[in-house]
XYZ file of N, CA and C in Angstrom:
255
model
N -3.987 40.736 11.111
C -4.890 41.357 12.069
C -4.593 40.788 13.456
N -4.656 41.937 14.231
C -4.243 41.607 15.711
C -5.488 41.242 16.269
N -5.506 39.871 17.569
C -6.663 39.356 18.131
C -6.658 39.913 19.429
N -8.214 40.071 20.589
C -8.062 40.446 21.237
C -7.600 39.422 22.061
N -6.947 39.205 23.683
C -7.177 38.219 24.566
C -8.368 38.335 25.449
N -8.773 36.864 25.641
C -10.042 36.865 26.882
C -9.803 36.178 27.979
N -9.955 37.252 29.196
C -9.489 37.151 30.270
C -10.627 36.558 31.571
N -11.014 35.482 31.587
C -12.030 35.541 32.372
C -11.578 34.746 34.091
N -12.124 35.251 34.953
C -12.089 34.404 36.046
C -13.476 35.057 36.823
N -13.825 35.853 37.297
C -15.222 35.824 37.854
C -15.528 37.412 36.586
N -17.170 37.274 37.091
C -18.079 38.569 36.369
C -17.611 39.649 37.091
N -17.122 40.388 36.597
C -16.799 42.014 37.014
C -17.749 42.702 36.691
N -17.734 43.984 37.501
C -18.650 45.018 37.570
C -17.792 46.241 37.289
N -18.423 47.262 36.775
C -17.922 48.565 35.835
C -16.653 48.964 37.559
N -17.731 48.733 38.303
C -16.768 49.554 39.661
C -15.319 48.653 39.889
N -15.133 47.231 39.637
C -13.978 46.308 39.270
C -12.975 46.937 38.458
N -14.204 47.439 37.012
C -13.220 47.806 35.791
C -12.868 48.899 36.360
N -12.722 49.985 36.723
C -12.569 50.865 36.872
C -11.301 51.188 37.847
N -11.288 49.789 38.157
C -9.766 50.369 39.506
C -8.864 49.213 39.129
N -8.724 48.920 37.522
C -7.882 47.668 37.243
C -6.571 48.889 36.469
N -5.738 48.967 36.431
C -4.679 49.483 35.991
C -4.465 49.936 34.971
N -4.329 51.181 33.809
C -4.144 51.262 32.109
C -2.736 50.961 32.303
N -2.299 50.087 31.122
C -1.046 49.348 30.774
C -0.869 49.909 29.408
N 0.373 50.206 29.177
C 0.737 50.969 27.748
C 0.280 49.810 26.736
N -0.338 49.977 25.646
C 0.059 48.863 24.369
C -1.441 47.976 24.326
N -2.271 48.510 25.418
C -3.653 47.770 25.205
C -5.169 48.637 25.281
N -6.254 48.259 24.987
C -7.502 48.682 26.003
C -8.043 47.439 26.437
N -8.548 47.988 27.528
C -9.085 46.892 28.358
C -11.057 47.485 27.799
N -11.562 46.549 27.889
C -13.269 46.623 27.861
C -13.723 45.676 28.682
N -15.188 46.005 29.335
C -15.972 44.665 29.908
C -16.832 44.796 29.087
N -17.359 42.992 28.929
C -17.856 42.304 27.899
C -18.832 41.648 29.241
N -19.802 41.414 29.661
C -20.709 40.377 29.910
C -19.962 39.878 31.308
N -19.288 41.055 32.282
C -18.946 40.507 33.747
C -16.972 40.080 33.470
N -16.617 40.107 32.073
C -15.268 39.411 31.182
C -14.525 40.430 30.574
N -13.083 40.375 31.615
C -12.189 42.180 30.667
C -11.509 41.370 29.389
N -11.474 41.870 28.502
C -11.193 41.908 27.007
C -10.012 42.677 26.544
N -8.818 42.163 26.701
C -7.591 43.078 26.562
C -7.609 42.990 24.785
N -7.750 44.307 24.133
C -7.275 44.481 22.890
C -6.383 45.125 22.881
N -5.158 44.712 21.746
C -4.347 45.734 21.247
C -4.252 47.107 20.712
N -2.825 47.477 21.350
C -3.484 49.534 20.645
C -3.990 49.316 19.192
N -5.031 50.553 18.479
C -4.930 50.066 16.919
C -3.700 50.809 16.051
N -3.776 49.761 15.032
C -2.382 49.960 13.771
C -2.862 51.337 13.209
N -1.399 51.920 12.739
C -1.583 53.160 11.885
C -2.852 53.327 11.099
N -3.128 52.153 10.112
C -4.288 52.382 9.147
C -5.477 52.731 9.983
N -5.596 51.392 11.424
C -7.075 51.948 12.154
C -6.916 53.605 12.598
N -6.302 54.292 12.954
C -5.940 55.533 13.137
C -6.378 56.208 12.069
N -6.151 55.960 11.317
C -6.028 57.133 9.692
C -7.473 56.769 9.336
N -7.880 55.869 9.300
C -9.345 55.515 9.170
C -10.423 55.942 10.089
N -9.944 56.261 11.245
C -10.706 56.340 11.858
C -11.309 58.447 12.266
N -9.720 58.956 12.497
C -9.557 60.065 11.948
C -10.442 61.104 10.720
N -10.375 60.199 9.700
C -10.988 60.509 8.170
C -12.436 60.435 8.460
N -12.948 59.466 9.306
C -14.239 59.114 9.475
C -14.660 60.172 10.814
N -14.081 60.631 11.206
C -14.303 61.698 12.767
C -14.704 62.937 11.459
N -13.494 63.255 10.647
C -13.828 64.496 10.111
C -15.165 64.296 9.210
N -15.378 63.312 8.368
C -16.413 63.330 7.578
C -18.233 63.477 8.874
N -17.864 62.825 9.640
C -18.832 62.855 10.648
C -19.290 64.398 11.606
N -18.392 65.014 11.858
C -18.134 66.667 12.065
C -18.335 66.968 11.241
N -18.133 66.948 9.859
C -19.101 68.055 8.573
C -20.581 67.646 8.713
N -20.632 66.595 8.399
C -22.365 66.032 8.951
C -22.866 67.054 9.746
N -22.370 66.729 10.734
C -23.221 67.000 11.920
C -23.209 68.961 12.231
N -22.259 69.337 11.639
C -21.710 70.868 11.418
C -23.075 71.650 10.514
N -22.963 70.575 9.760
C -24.297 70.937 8.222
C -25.610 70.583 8.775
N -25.698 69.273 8.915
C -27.565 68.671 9.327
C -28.029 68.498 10.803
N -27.023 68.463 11.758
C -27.248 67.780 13.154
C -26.541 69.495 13.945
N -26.306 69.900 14.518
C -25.281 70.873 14.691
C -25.334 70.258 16.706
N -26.865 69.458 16.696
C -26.475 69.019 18.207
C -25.423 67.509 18.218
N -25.302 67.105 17.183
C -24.685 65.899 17.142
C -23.235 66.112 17.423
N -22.707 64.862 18.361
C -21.095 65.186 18.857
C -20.397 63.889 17.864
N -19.222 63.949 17.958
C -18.486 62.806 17.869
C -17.034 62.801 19.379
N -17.044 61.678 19.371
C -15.812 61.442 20.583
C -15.010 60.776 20.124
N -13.565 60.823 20.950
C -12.524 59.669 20.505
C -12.030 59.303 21.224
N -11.726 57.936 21.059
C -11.114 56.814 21.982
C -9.959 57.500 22.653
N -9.655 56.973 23.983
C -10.636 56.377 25.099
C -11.486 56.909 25.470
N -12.775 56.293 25.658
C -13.665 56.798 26.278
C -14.595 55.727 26.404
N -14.734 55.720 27.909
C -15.924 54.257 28.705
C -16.841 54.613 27.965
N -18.138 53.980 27.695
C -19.236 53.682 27.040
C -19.837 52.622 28.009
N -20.857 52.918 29.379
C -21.239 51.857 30.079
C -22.782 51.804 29.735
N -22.803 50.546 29.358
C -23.813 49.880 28.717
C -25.036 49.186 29.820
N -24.076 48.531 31.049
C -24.724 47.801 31.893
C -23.781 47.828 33.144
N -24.491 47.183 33.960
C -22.809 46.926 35.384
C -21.798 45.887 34.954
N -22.378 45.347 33.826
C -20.911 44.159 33.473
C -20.450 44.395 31.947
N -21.263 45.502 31.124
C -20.259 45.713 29.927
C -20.167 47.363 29.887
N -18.754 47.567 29.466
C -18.560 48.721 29.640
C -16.949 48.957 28.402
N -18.017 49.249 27.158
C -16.897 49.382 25.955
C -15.666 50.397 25.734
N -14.879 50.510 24.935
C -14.282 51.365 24.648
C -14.317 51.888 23.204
């Protein structure tokens, strides 16, 4: 299993994250003011994750029909200093 790195030198704000560079081979997230470089995910997280999009779209097709699902990338801002992926 691949680890993320933690990158800290001052608290960033979403407007920081937002004008820091996408670099092939990572995502970046803010964590608590702290960017969080993770690695792309491995084939299996893909295929897993995929399988779990479609089972979640029948759900929501059948019982929810307002319910969405999304897929990565996509910001998720939580606060001015965390802002997931």
């Amino acid at each position: 299993e691949r680890q993320a790195d933690y990158v800290v030198r001052k608290k960033l704000t979403y407007e920081d994250y937002a004008r820091l560079p996408n670099k092939p081979g990572h995502t970046l997230q803010l964590i608590d003011g702290c960017i969080v470089r993770d690695p792309s995910p491995t084939f299996i997280h893909q295929r897993i994750s995929h399988r779990l999009q479609s089972i979640l779209k029948d759900y929501f097709k059948k019982s929810d029909p307002g319910g969405e699902v999304f897929c990565a990338p996509l910001d998720v801002l939580l606060s001015e200093h965390t802002v997931l992926q």
